């Protein structure tokens, strides 16, 4: 096959030419361009996980906004600027930051994921975004995401703080889960479910390099048109962090799982980072960043330790070969 445009990494699957942008660039048609429309996926950068407080959990970062659809590209020649959003920075001495937007030209933009709330009273609240950040001790309530009646829907809200456990960040496919107690056995809330790529972009030869692992079930209502391969998942929320006095030192929320806090471990899914758990000021256990180029939210933490960075976004464009 011969590409009819330049920009990004080019591949061919199912009669389509696919351009994958893992960094910002330009999509430009060549002289033999003939398509009237293109199909796209745009995922923004995920939000950073909140900083842990002196003895409290912080919220997980919300996933970057996830948008997919078709759009007219216009008559040749066309040169469109592509931005791939960066992940937000996890909270350290100050507030965590939200992810930055991704876009395919200025009309089609996905919002960066919201930062998770801090576990200390001197730092940030949960922030809104493509998906909202999870709540922490400083701000008990998770931030709302880009949910109905907002159109187009890009993601969901973060979970709430509860008894030392921070809320999970929202994901593209579902809300973050509330943190839980009692204080003797707390759990950070898992991050919200992500979404799987449309079938156009699920090239089996890209399965190990495009997206992250996800659920293998049908996940009713959250993954329309998906498959059960457990591959090609994006935009999972970051897990909430928890301060743990010793009973459950691995109680950080799992990234992108959407399961109830404290349920058997599943994930991390869809690029969401795991939240950390802490027994002492020495630091957290098990926390991770959002996965690069998935838009996953960063994991939250506890007890004075930094939150984790959100994953960068991605832009994919397809047209008939």
mmCIF file of C-alpha atoms in Angstrom:
data_model
loop_
_atom_site.group_PDB
_atom_site.id
_atom_site.type_symbol
_atom_site.label_atom_id
_atom_site.label_comp_id
_atom_site.label_asym_id
_atom_site.label_seq_id
_atom_site.Cartn_x
_atom_site.Cartn_y
_atom_site.Cartn_z
ATOM 1 C CA UNK A 1 0.000 0.000 0.000
ATOM 2 C CA UNK A 2 1.001 3.629 -0.490
ATOM 3 C CA UNK A 3 0.056 6.330 2.006
ATOM 4 C CA UNK A 4 -1.874 9.340 0.703
ATOM 5 C CA UNK A 5 -0.739 11.610 3.524
ATOM 6 C CA UNK A 6 2.323 12.184 5.700
ATOM 7 C CA UNK A 7 2.760 12.425 9.447
ATOM 8 C CA UNK A 8 3.092 10.004 12.357
ATOM 9 C CA UNK A 9 3.867 6.279 12.108
ATOM 10 C CA UNK A 10 2.035 4.777 9.123
ATOM 11 C CA UNK A 11 0.523 1.269 9.038
ATOM 12 C CA UNK A 12 -2.096 -0.602 6.997
ATOM 13 C CA UNK A 13 -4.955 -2.743 8.285
ATOM 14 C CA UNK A 14 -8.414 -3.777 7.094
ATOM 15 C CA UNK A 15 -8.262 -1.702 3.912
ATOM 16 C CA UNK A 16 -7.343 1.433 5.849
ATOM 17 C CA UNK A 17 -4.185 3.512 6.136
ATOM 18 C CA UNK A 18 -3.555 4.476 9.766
ATOM 19 C CA UNK A 19 -1.381 7.356 11.009
ATOM 20 C CA UNK A 20 -0.372 7.061 14.675
ATOM 21 C CA UNK A 21 0.924 10.182 16.428
ATOM 22 C CA UNK A 22 2.649 9.539 19.755
ATOM 23 C CA UNK A 23 4.001 13.093 19.694
ATOM 24 C CA UNK A 24 2.864 16.347 18.154
ATOM 25 C CA UNK A 25 3.283 16.825 14.404
ATOM 26 C CA UNK A 26 1.448 17.587 11.145
ATOM 27 C CA UNK A 27 -0.959 15.505 9.055
ATOM 28 C CA UNK A 28 -0.601 16.596 5.415
ATOM 29 C CA UNK A 29 -2.255 15.135 2.319
ATOM 30 C CA UNK A 30 -0.229 14.194 -0.762
ATOM 31 C CA UNK A 31 -1.103 14.672 -4.430
ATOM 32 C CA UNK A 32 -3.070 11.404 -4.716
ATOM 33 C CA UNK A 33 -5.398 12.160 -1.766
ATOM 34 C CA UNK A 34 -8.990 11.081 -2.480
ATOM 35 C CA UNK A 35 -10.860 10.459 0.811
ATOM 36 C CA UNK A 36 -13.760 12.735 1.754
ATOM 37 C CA UNK A 37 -13.605 11.928 5.465
ATOM 38 C CA UNK A 38 -11.218 10.401 8.012
ATOM 39 C CA UNK A 39 -11.825 8.404 11.177
ATOM 40 C CA UNK A 40 -10.015 9.553 14.300
ATOM 41 C CA UNK A 41 -9.209 8.727 17.911
ATOM 42 C CA UNK A 42 -7.941 11.540 20.139
ATOM 43 C CA UNK A 43 -6.781 10.870 23.706
ATOM 44 C CA UNK A 44 -5.477 13.688 25.894
ATOM 45 C CA UNK A 45 -2.839 13.465 28.634
ATOM 46 C CA UNK A 46 -3.936 11.977 31.961
ATOM 47 C CA UNK A 47 -3.984 13.969 35.205
ATOM 48 C CA UNK A 48 -1.340 13.645 37.904
ATOM 49 C CA UNK A 49 -2.047 11.810 41.158
ATOM 50 C CA UNK A 50 -2.390 13.853 44.331
ATOM 51 C CA UNK A 51 0.345 14.291 46.912
ATOM 52 C CA UNK A 52 -0.006 12.333 50.127
ATOM 53 C CA UNK A 53 -0.634 14.193 53.366
ATOM 54 C CA UNK A 54 0.830 13.676 56.814
ATOM 55 C CA UNK A 55 -1.591 10.820 57.466
ATOM 56 C CA UNK A 56 -4.209 10.821 54.719
ATOM 57 C CA UNK A 57 -4.775 9.475 51.211
ATOM 58 C CA UNK A 58 -4.866 11.461 47.989
ATOM 59 C CA UNK A 59 -6.915 11.132 44.810
ATOM 60 C CA UNK A 60 -5.905 9.408 41.607
ATOM 61 C CA UNK A 61 -5.542 11.442 38.425
ATOM 62 C CA UNK A 62 -8.397 11.499 35.952
ATOM 63 C CA UNK A 63 -7.873 10.005 32.499
ATOM 64 C CA UNK A 64 -7.373 12.200 29.477
ATOM 65 C CA UNK A 65 -10.461 12.860 27.380
ATOM 66 C CA UNK A 66 -11.224 10.105 24.837
ATOM 67 C CA UNK A 67 -12.900 11.087 21.559
ATOM 68 C CA UNK A 68 -13.548 9.112 18.403
ATOM 69 C CA UNK A 69 -15.568 9.734 15.257
ATOM 70 C CA UNK A 70 -15.342 10.781 11.610
ATOM 71 C CA UNK A 71 -14.859 14.214 10.102
ATOM 72 C CA UNK A 72 -14.582 15.793 6.642
ATOM 73 C CA UNK A 73 -10.953 16.553 5.889
ATOM 74 C CA UNK A 74 -11.507 19.087 3.126
ATOM 75 C CA UNK A 75 -10.142 19.312 -0.397
ATOM 76 C CA UNK A 76 -6.463 18.627 -1.053
ATOM 77 C CA UNK A 77 -4.058 20.077 -0.085
ATOM 78 C CA UNK A 78 -4.711 19.798 3.651
ATOM 79 C CA UNK A 79 -2.157 20.408 6.405
ATOM 80 C CA UNK A 80 -3.498 19.906 9.941
ATOM 81 C CA UNK A 81 -1.592 20.438 13.171
ATOM 82 C CA UNK A 82 -1.694 17.490 15.588
ATOM 83 C CA UNK A 83 -1.077 17.982 19.291
ATOM 84 C CA UNK A 84 -0.488 15.055 21.630
ATOM 85 C CA UNK A 85 -1.116 16.103 25.215
ATOM 86 C CA UNK A 86 1.370 15.544 28.029
ATOM 87 C CA UNK A 87 0.508 13.856 31.292
ATOM 88 C CA UNK A 88 0.028 15.983 34.390
ATOM 89 C CA UNK A 89 2.695 16.003 37.109
ATOM 90 C CA UNK A 90 2.006 14.221 40.379
ATOM 91 C CA UNK A 91 1.735 16.412 43.454
ATOM 92 C CA UNK A 92 4.998 16.821 45.402
ATOM 93 C CA UNK A 93 5.385 19.931 47.555
ATOM 94 C CA UNK A 94 2.478 21.573 45.775
ATOM 95 C CA UNK A 95 -0.589 20.745 43.758
ATOM 96 C CA UNK A 96 -0.729 17.980 41.178
ATOM 97 C CA UNK A 97 -1.401 19.264 37.667
ATOM 98 C CA UNK A 98 -3.914 18.236 35.045
ATOM 99 C CA UNK A 99 -2.977 16.688 31.710
ATOM 100 C CA UNK A 100 -2.893 18.851 28.602
ATOM 101 C CA UNK A 101 -5.300 18.574 25.650
ATOM 102 C CA UNK A 102 -4.765 16.634 22.444
ATOM 103 C CA UNK A 103 -6.245 17.812 19.193
ATOM 104 C CA UNK A 104 -6.640 17.101 15.487
ATOM 105 C CA UNK A 105 -6.791 20.684 14.283
ATOM 106 C CA UNK A 106 -8.495 23.197 16.542
ATOM 107 C CA UNK A 107 -12.098 22.024 15.970
ATOM 108 C CA UNK A 108 -11.572 18.549 17.461
ATOM 109 C CA UNK A 109 -10.046 18.657 20.928
ATOM 110 C CA UNK A 110 -9.993 16.262 23.881
ATOM 111 C CA UNK A 111 -9.545 17.727 27.361
ATOM 112 C CA UNK A 112 -6.657 16.802 29.643
ATOM 113 C CA UNK A 113 -7.424 14.616 32.651
ATOM 114 C CA UNK A 114 -8.089 16.362 35.967
ATOM 115 C CA UNK A 115 -5.499 16.256 38.768
ATOM 116 C CA UNK A 116 -6.185 14.216 41.884
ATOM 117 C CA UNK A 117 -6.797 15.999 45.192
ATOM 118 C CA UNK A 118 -4.050 16.158 47.775
ATOM 119 C CA UNK A 119 -4.054 14.240 51.042
ATOM 120 C CA UNK A 120 -2.977 17.330 52.963
ATOM 121 C CA UNK A 121 -4.879 20.477 53.867
ATOM 122 C CA UNK A 122 -2.326 22.783 52.280
ATOM 123 C CA UNK A 123 -2.542 21.656 48.660
ATOM 124 C CA UNK A 124 -4.991 21.179 45.812
ATOM 125 C CA UNK A 125 -8.562 20.119 45.333
ATOM 126 C CA UNK A 126 -9.580 17.563 42.725
ATOM 127 C CA UNK A 127 -9.730 19.166 39.281
ATOM 128 C CA UNK A 128 -12.149 18.670 36.436
ATOM 129 C CA UNK A 129 -11.071 17.560 32.966
ATOM 130 C CA UNK A 130 -11.733 14.956 30.287
ATOM 131 C CA UNK A 131 -12.221 12.738 33.350
ATOM 132 C CA UNK A 132 -12.212 14.197 36.844
ATOM 133 C CA UNK A 133 -9.558 13.676 39.505
ATOM 134 C CA UNK A 134 -10.316 11.670 42.650
ATOM 135 C CA UNK A 135 -11.026 13.245 46.018
ATOM 136 C CA UNK A 136 -8.529 13.349 48.888
ATOM 137 C CA UNK A 137 -8.373 14.544 52.467
ATOM 138 C CA UNK A 138 -8.040 18.138 51.294
ATOM 139 C CA UNK A 139 -11.135 17.896 49.067
ATOM 140 C CA UNK A 140 -13.347 14.911 49.863
ATOM 141 C CA UNK A 141 -15.372 15.029 46.649
ATOM 142 C CA UNK A 142 -14.029 13.862 43.300
ATOM 143 C CA UNK A 143 -14.264 16.282 40.375
ATOM 144 C CA UNK A 144 -16.827 15.763 37.644
ATOM 145 C CA UNK A 145 -15.666 14.656 34.233
ATOM 146 C CA UNK A 146 -16.841 15.498 30.740
ATOM 147 C CA UNK A 147 -20.058 13.499 31.218
ATOM 148 C CA UNK A 148 -23.666 13.804 29.993
ATOM 149 C CA UNK A 149 -25.308 16.217 29.319
ATOM 150 C CA UNK A 150 -21.976 17.587 28.054
ATOM 151 C CA UNK A 151 -21.452 16.547 24.424
ATOM 152 C CA UNK A 152 -19.385 14.880 23.225
ATOM 153 C CA UNK A 153 -18.782 12.744 26.312
ATOM 154 C CA UNK A 154 -15.060 12.301 26.938
ATOM 155 C CA UNK A 155 -14.879 10.724 30.396
ATOM 156 C CA UNK A 156 -16.330 10.421 33.890
ATOM 157 C CA UNK A 157 -15.977 11.859 37.370
ATOM 158 C CA UNK A 158 -13.545 10.873 40.112
ATOM 159 C CA UNK A 159 -14.434 8.951 43.265
ATOM 160 C CA UNK A 160 -14.726 10.474 46.730
ATOM 161 C CA UNK A 161 -12.329 10.262 49.676
ATOM 162 C CA UNK A 162 -13.301 7.972 52.535
ATOM 163 C CA UNK A 163 -11.597 7.163 55.858
ATOM 164 C CA UNK A 164 -7.927 7.489 54.817
ATOM 165 C CA UNK A 165 -8.536 6.163 51.276
ATOM 166 C CA UNK A 166 -8.390 8.581 48.331
ATOM 167 C CA UNK A 167 -10.880 8.338 45.477
ATOM 168 C CA UNK A 168 -9.928 6.861 42.135
ATOM 169 C CA UNK A 169 -9.673 9.155 39.123
ATOM 170 C CA UNK A 170 -12.422 8.926 36.533
ATOM 171 C CA UNK A 171 -11.900 6.963 33.314
ATOM 172 C CA UNK A 172 -13.187 7.246 29.763
ATOM 173 C CA UNK A 173 -15.515 4.292 30.332
ATOM 174 C CA UNK A 174 -16.731 4.847 33.886
ATOM 175 C CA UNK A 175 -16.369 6.831 37.123
ATOM 176 C CA UNK A 176 -13.618 6.459 39.689
ATOM 177 C CA UNK A 177 -14.474 4.441 42.796
ATOM 178 C CA UNK A 178 -14.777 5.927 46.278
ATOM 179 C CA UNK A 179 -12.056 5.243 48.818
ATOM 180 C CA UNK A 180 -13.141 3.177 51.822
ATOM 181 C CA UNK A 181 -12.563 2.582 55.528
ATOM 182 C CA UNK A 182 -12.746 1.817 58.390
ATOM 183 C CA UNK A 183 -9.504 3.472 59.376
ATOM 184 C CA UNK A 184 -8.031 0.139 60.498
ATOM 185 C CA UNK A 185 -8.203 -1.326 56.991
ATOM 186 C CA UNK A 186 -8.563 1.386 54.341
ATOM 187 C CA UNK A 187 -8.423 1.059 50.586
ATOM 188 C CA UNK A 188 -7.821 3.647 47.905
ATOM 189 C CA UNK A 189 -10.539 3.728 45.292
ATOM 190 C CA UNK A 190 -9.697 2.058 41.969
ATOM 191 C CA UNK A 191 -9.578 4.268 38.887
ATOM 192 C CA UNK A 192 -12.483 4.301 36.454
ATOM 193 C CA UNK A 193 -12.608 1.969 33.465
ATOM 194 C CA UNK A 194 -11.055 3.015 30.193
ATOM 195 C CA UNK A 195 -12.204 2.389 26.634
ATOM 196 C CA UNK A 196 -11.038 0.165 23.818
ATOM 197 C CA UNK A 197 -10.109 1.432 20.369
ATOM 198 C CA UNK A 198 -12.690 1.122 17.577
ATOM 199 C CA UNK A 199 -12.205 -1.961 15.408
ATOM 200 C CA UNK A 200 -10.609 0.100 12.593
ATOM 201 C CA UNK A 201 -7.495 0.599 14.728
ATOM 202 C CA UNK A 202 -7.202 -2.853 16.389
ATOM 203 C CA UNK A 203 -4.440 -4.167 14.135
ATOM 204 C CA UNK A 204 -3.171 -7.439 15.689
ATOM 205 C CA UNK A 205 0.423 -6.592 14.736
ATOM 206 C CA UNK A 206 0.157 -3.471 16.937
ATOM 207 C CA UNK A 207 -1.282 -5.254 19.963
ATOM 208 C CA UNK A 208 1.916 -5.115 22.016
ATOM 209 C CA UNK A 209 2.685 -1.473 21.297
ATOM 210 C CA UNK A 210 -0.672 0.303 21.083
ATOM 211 C CA UNK A 211 -2.623 0.929 24.277
ATOM 212 C CA UNK A 212 -2.616 -1.195 27.418
ATOM 213 C CA UNK A 213 -4.238 -4.301 28.850
ATOM 214 C CA UNK A 214 -7.908 -4.204 29.815
ATOM 215 C CA UNK A 215 -10.801 -6.415 30.875
ATOM 216 C CA UNK A 216 -11.404 -9.550 28.826
ATOM 217 C CA UNK A 217 -15.150 -9.670 29.453
ATOM 218 C CA UNK A 218 -17.769 -7.807 27.471
ATOM 219 C CA UNK A 219 -18.073 -5.004 30.076
ATOM 220 C CA UNK A 220 -21.726 -4.223 29.263
ATOM 221 C CA UNK A 221 -22.521 -0.595 28.566
ATOM 222 C CA UNK A 222 -18.944 0.673 28.732
ATOM 223 C CA UNK A 223 -17.216 -0.795 25.692
ATOM 224 C CA UNK A 224 -19.615 -0.707 22.720
ATOM 225 C CA UNK A 225 -18.168 -2.354 19.667
ATOM 226 C CA UNK A 226 -15.219 -3.773 21.621
ATOM 227 C CA UNK A 227 -13.828 -7.285 21.750
ATOM 228 C CA UNK A 228 -12.662 -9.617 24.514
ATOM 229 C CA UNK A 229 -8.964 -9.685 23.599
ATOM 230 C CA UNK A 230 -7.973 -7.599 26.639
ATOM 231 C CA UNK A 231 -5.871 -5.353 24.370
ATOM 232 C CA UNK A 232 -6.024 -1.833 22.898
ATOM 233 C CA UNK A 233 -7.394 -0.128 26.035
ATOM 234 C CA UNK A 234 -6.899 3.567 26.801
ATOM 235 C CA UNK A 235 -7.776 6.315 29.299
ATOM 236 C CA UNK A 236 -8.134 4.444 32.591
ATOM 237 C CA UNK A 237 -8.313 6.491 35.789
ATOM 238 C CA UNK A 238 -5.485 6.502 38.343
ATOM 239 C CA UNK A 239 -6.021 4.628 41.608
ATOM 240 C CA UNK A 240 -6.422 6.531 44.855
ATOM 241 C CA UNK A 241 -3.709 6.460 47.506
ATOM 242 C CA UNK A 242 -4.276 5.426 51.096
ATOM 243 C CA UNK A 243 -2.613 6.003 54.426
ATOM 244 C CA UNK A 244 -2.443 2.634 56.118
ATOM 245 C CA UNK A 245 -1.402 2.177 59.738
ATOM 246 C CA UNK A 246 -0.175 -1.344 59.053
ATOM 247 C CA UNK A 247 -3.132 -3.657 58.534
ATOM 248 C CA UNK A 248 -3.203 -3.420 54.749
ATOM 249 C CA UNK A 249 0.023 -1.963 53.379
ATOM 250 C CA UNK A 250 -0.990 -2.752 49.801
ATOM 251 C CA UNK A 251 -4.328 -0.919 49.898
ATOM 252 C CA UNK A 252 -3.701 1.516 47.052
ATOM 253 C CA UNK A 253 -6.388 1.563 44.371
ATOM 254 C CA UNK A 254 -5.766 -0.288 41.123
ATOM 255 C CA UNK A 255 -5.558 1.891 38.025
ATOM 256 C CA UNK A 256 -8.424 1.687 35.542
ATOM 257 C CA UNK A 257 -10.136 -1.364 37.047
ATOM 258 C CA UNK A 258 -13.465 0.176 38.009
ATOM 259 C CA UNK A 259 -13.933 -2.536 40.674
ATOM 260 C CA UNK A 260 -15.063 -1.844 44.209
ATOM 261 C CA UNK A 261 -12.324 -0.663 46.563
ATOM 262 C CA UNK A 262 -10.854 -3.610 48.428
ATOM 263 C CA UNK A 263 -12.035 -6.178 45.868
ATOM 264 C CA UNK A 264 -9.608 -8.849 44.600
ATOM 265 C CA UNK A 265 -6.829 -7.228 42.594
ATOM 266 C CA UNK A 266 -7.613 -6.586 38.935
ATOM 267 C CA UNK A 267 -5.505 -4.492 36.641
ATOM 268 C CA UNK A 268 -3.978 -2.024 36.354
ATOM 269 C CA UNK A 269 -6.027 -1.531 33.211
ATOM 270 C CA UNK A 270 -6.186 0.927 30.318
ATOM 271 C CA UNK A 271 -2.974 2.692 31.310
ATOM 272 C CA UNK A 272 -4.193 3.981 34.689
ATOM 273 C CA UNK A 273 -1.516 4.075 37.405
ATOM 274 C CA UNK A 274 -1.887 2.223 40.702
ATOM 275 C CA UNK A 275 -2.351 4.241 43.860
ATOM 276 C CA UNK A 276 0.192 3.860 46.663
ATOM 277 C CA UNK A 277 -0.234 2.712 50.246
ATOM 278 C CA UNK A 278 1.956 3.892 53.085
ATOM 279 C CA UNK A 279 2.804 2.579 56.535
ATOM 280 C CA UNK A 280 5.377 5.211 57.411
ATOM 281 C CA UNK A 281 6.916 8.457 56.235
ATOM 282 C CA UNK A 282 9.404 6.375 54.244
ATOM 283 C CA UNK A 283 6.991 6.323 51.312
ATOM 284 C CA UNK A 284 4.286 4.499 49.438
ATOM 285 C CA UNK A 285 4.011 0.960 48.152
ATOM 286 C CA UNK A 286 3.022 -0.063 44.649
ATOM 287 C CA UNK A 287 2.215 3.306 43.107
ATOM 288 C CA UNK A 288 2.813 3.767 39.370
ATOM 289 C CA UNK A 289 2.622 6.417 36.657
ATOM 290 C CA UNK A 290 -0.036 6.405 33.974
ATOM 291 C CA UNK A 291 1.256 4.528 30.932
ATOM 292 C CA UNK A 292 2.747 6.666 28.157
ATOM 293 C CA UNK A 293 0.493 7.288 25.135
ATOM 294 C CA UNK A 294 -2.630 5.906 26.803
ATOM 295 C CA UNK A 295 -3.901 9.009 28.608
ATOM 296 C CA UNK A 296 -4.093 7.023 31.855
ATOM 297 C CA UNK A 297 -4.266 8.951 35.136
ATOM 298 C CA UNK A 298 -1.367 8.847 37.601
ATOM 299 C CA UNK A 299 -1.709 7.005 40.898
ATOM 300 C CA UNK A 300 -2.352 8.937 44.122
ATOM 301 C CA UNK A 301 -0.355 8.428 47.306
ATOM 302 C CA UNK A 302 -0.239 9.003 51.052
ATOM 303 C CA UNK A 303 1.902 10.153 53.982
ATOM 304 C CA UNK A 304 3.845 13.000 52.458
ATOM 305 C CA UNK A 305 5.017 11.171 49.347
ATOM 306 C CA UNK A 306 4.613 12.412 45.746
ATOM 307 C CA UNK A 307 1.772 11.371 43.504
ATOM 308 C CA UNK A 308 2.515 9.876 40.116
ATOM 309 C CA UNK A 309 2.548 11.405 36.649
ATOM 310 C CA UNK A 310 -0.280 10.874 34.172
ATOM 311 C CA UNK A 311 0.313 9.144 30.861
ATOM 312 C CA UNK A 312 0.716 11.154 27.675
ATOM 313 C CA UNK A 313 -1.985 11.003 25.012
ATOM 314 C CA UNK A 314 -2.191 9.805 21.413
ATOM 315 C CA UNK A 315 -3.870 10.711 18.103
ATOM 316 C CA UNK A 316 -4.807 8.158 15.407
ATOM 317 C CA UNK A 317 -6.208 8.928 11.952
ATOM 318 C CA UNK A 318 -7.483 6.395 9.364
ATOM 319 C CA UNK A 319 -8.751 6.623 5.774
ATOM 320 C CA UNK A 320 -9.320 4.132 2.912
ATOM 321 C CA UNK A 321 -6.105 2.805 1.399
#
